[in-house]
Every structure is written in structure tokens, then in C-alpha cells.
PDB file of C-alpha atoms in Angstrom:
ATOM      1  CA  MET A   1     -16.161   6.312  -9.627  1.00 87.00           C
ATOM      2  CA  GLN A   2     -16.799   4.480  -6.377  1.00 88.00           C
ATOM      3  CA  LEU A   3     -15.712   5.553  -2.937  1.00 87.00           C
ATOM      4  CA  ARG A   4     -15.864   3.354   0.124  1.00 84.00           C
ATOM      5  CA  PHE A   5     -15.208   4.112   3.747  1.00 83.00           C
ATOM      6  CA  HIS A   6     -14.371   1.552   6.354  1.00 85.00           C
ATOM      7  CA  ARG A   7     -13.266   1.425   9.940  1.00 87.00           C
ATOM      8  CA  SER A   8      -9.712   0.314  10.633  1.00 90.00           C
ATOM      9  CA  ASP A   9     -11.057  -2.887  12.232  1.00 92.00           C
ATOM     10  CA  TRP A  10     -13.531  -3.468   9.342  1.00 90.00           C
ATOM     11  CA  GLN A  11     -16.540  -3.415  11.698  1.00 90.00           C
ATOM     12  CA  PRO A  12     -19.787  -2.031  10.211  1.00 88.00           C
ATOM     13  CA  LEU A  13     -20.286   1.725  10.196  1.00 85.00           C
ATOM     14  CA  ASN A  14     -23.272   3.176  12.063  1.00 86.00           C
ATOM     15  CA  GLN A  15     -24.538   5.996   9.848  1.00 86.00           C
ATOM     16  CA  SER A  16     -27.772   6.636  11.725  1.00 85.00           C
ATOM     17  CA  ASP A  17     -26.211   9.520  13.695  1.00 83.00           C
ATOM     18  CA  ASP A  18     -24.598  11.175  10.636  1.00 87.00           C
ATOM     19  CA  TYR A  19     -26.234  14.459   9.602  1.00 87.00           C
ATOM     20  CA  SER A  20     -26.118  13.745   5.876  1.00 89.00           C
ATOM     21  CA  PHE A  21     -27.273  10.117   6.070  1.00 89.00           C
ATOM     22  CA  GLY A  22     -30.706   9.419   4.599  1.00 89.00           C
ATOM     23  CA  PRO A  23     -31.878   5.814   4.891  1.00 88.00           C
ATOM     24  CA  SER A  24     -34.571   6.470   2.287  1.00 89.00           C
ATOM     25  CA  GLN A  25     -31.925   7.525  -0.268  1.00 86.00           C
ATOM     26  CA  THR A  26     -31.262   4.262  -2.096  1.00 88.00           C
ATOM     27  CA  SER A  27     -30.156   5.782  -5.430  1.00 90.00           C
ATOM     28  CA  TYR A  28     -28.486   8.960  -6.663  1.00 88.00           C
ATOM     29  CA  ALA A  29     -30.705  11.993  -6.167  1.00 88.00           C
ATOM     30  CA  ASP A  30     -30.611  15.586  -4.945  1.00 89.00           C
ATOM     31  CA  TRP A  31     -30.001  15.700  -1.204  1.00 89.00           C
ATOM     32  CA  ALA A  32     -30.005  19.036   0.625  1.00 90.00           C
ATOM     33  CA  LYS A  33     -27.951  17.729   3.559  1.00 91.00           C
ATOM     34  CA  ILE A  34     -24.807  17.721   1.394  1.00 87.00           C
ATOM     35  CA  THR A  35     -23.218  21.117   0.753  1.00 88.00           C
ATOM     36  CA  ALA A  36     -21.297  22.442  -2.236  1.00 90.00           C
ATOM     37  CA  GLN A  37     -19.257  25.627  -2.251  1.00 88.00           C
ATOM     38  CA  VAL A  38     -17.946  27.882  -4.994  1.00 92.00           C
ATOM     39  CA  SER A  39     -15.448  30.589  -4.043  1.00 89.00           C
ATOM     40  CA  GLY A  40     -16.349  30.201  -0.370  1.00 82.00           C
ATOM     41  CA  ASN A  41     -20.093  30.600  -0.907  1.00 87.00           C
ATOM     42  CA  THR A  42     -22.511  27.752  -0.278  1.00 87.00           C
ATOM     43  CA  VAL A  43     -24.348  27.167  -3.550  1.00 93.00           C
ATOM     44  CA  TRP A  44     -26.141  23.968  -2.603  1.00 92.00           C
ATOM     45  CA  GLY A  45     -27.439  22.311   0.509  1.00 91.00           C
ATOM     46  CA  THR A  46     -27.670  23.126   4.189  1.00 89.00           C
ATOM     47  CA  ALA A  47     -24.866  22.479   6.668  1.00 84.00           C
ATOM     48  CA  PRO A  48     -25.694  21.317  10.195  1.00 83.00           C
ATOM     49  CA  GLU A  49     -26.098  24.129  12.725  1.00 80.00           C
ATOM     50  CA  GLY A  50     -22.756  25.489  13.922  1.00 73.00           C
ATOM     51  CA  ASN A  51     -20.776  23.550  11.337  1.00 61.00           C
ATOM     52  CA  ASP A  52     -20.835  25.791   8.288  1.00 60.00           C
ATOM     53  CA  PRO A  53     -18.165  24.629   5.850  1.00 59.00           C
ATOM     54  CA  THR A  54     -15.048  26.744   5.447  1.00 68.00           C
ATOM     55  CA  ASP A  55     -12.282  26.857   2.879  1.00 70.00           C
ATOM     56  CA  PRO A  56      -8.955  25.396   3.969  1.00 71.00           C
ATOM     57  CA  PRO A  57      -6.107  27.896   4.496  1.00 72.00           C
ATOM     58  CA  ARG A  58      -4.175  28.682   1.316  1.00 78.00           C
ATOM     59  CA  THR A  59      -0.806  29.223   2.991  1.00 76.00           C
ATOM     60  CA  PRO A  60       0.911  27.027   5.578  1.00 70.00           C
ATOM     61  CA  SER A  61       0.566  28.170   9.147  1.00 63.00           C
ATOM     62  CA  PRO A  62       3.631  29.817  10.807  1.00 66.00           C
ATOM     63  CA  THR A  63       4.121  26.716  12.975  1.00 63.00           C
ATOM     64  CA  ALA A  64       4.266  24.493   9.877  1.00 56.00           C
ATOM     65  CA  ARG A  65       6.947  26.729   8.379  1.00 56.00           C
ATOM     66  CA  ALA A  66       8.933  26.785  11.626  1.00 57.00           C
ATOM     67  CA  GLY A  67       9.324  23.007  11.483  1.00 56.00           C
ATOM     68  CA  ARG A  68      11.353  23.151   8.274  1.00 56.00           C
ATOM     69  CA  LYS A  69      15.125  22.951   8.538  1.00 56.00           C
ATOM     70  CA  ALA A  70      17.639  24.389   6.110  1.00 52.00           C
ATOM     71  CA  PRO A  71      19.841  21.840   4.345  1.00 53.00           C
ATOM     72  CA  VAL A  72      23.156  21.356   6.065  1.00 53.00           C
ATOM     73  CA  SER A  73      26.266  19.991   4.410  1.00 52.00           C
ATOM     74  CA  SER A  74      28.547  17.738   6.376  1.00 51.00           C
ATOM     75  CA  PRO A  75      32.050  19.042   7.221  1.00 54.00           C
ATOM     76  CA  GLY A  76      33.765  16.445   5.001  1.00 54.00           C
ATOM     77  CA  ALA A  77      31.511  16.962   1.990  1.00 50.00           C
ATOM     78  CA  PRO A  78      33.194  18.265  -1.184  1.00 52.00           C
ATOM     79  CA  ARG A  79      32.373  21.842  -2.085  1.00 54.00           C
ATOM     80  CA  GLU A  80      31.699  23.205  -5.521  1.00 52.00           C
ATOM     81  CA  ARG A  81      34.542  25.292  -6.864  1.00 53.00           C
ATOM     82  CA  SER A  82      33.860  28.709  -8.236  1.00 50.00           C
ATOM     83  CA  ARG A  83      34.436  29.081 -11.977  1.00 54.00           C
ATOM     84  CA  ARG A  84      35.451  32.697 -11.540  1.00 55.00           C
ATOM     85  CA  GLY A  85      39.082  33.486 -12.098  1.00 53.00           C
ATOM     86  CA  ARG A  86      39.708  30.654 -14.574  1.00 49.00           C
TER      87      ARG A  86
END
């Protein structure tokens, strides 16, 4: 699998100020500046100071739920008839 990042204007990226960038890393190898978590616990690597990784929320926030609207039928739309009483 390959993954590539690019800027929207396709200009070169400057990685020299990125915490996890290692210019001496020219092939796949262990690198402690990349973190891995299992069940919320860091099991590999060291995060930059003040930026410990966190798990994303599992439920939508109340504001995300508030933005949803209930479906509304138009006044002229046909309605389903009840099968009761037939």
C-alpha cells in the first residue's frame, strides 16, 4: 500500500518542522516518534509534549444531533392507507 500527501497547490511539502519526520529514515524501520494505541493506551512510540493522542468520540456530539431534521411530507403527498378494518 502506498500513501501520498500533497498540498492543494502541489507545491513541495516542508517536513523539517514535523515531529515525526526523520531525514535519516530512508527505508522502513522502527521509529519511536510514531505512536500506536490499543484500547486507548499507547503501546508504541512517544508523542510530542502536550499532544498525547486520544481516541475519537464514539457518539456524535449533541450539536451534531441537533442539526438533523425529521422527514417532512408535503401537504399534497399521498398517504398510506391503513389495512385495518378491511
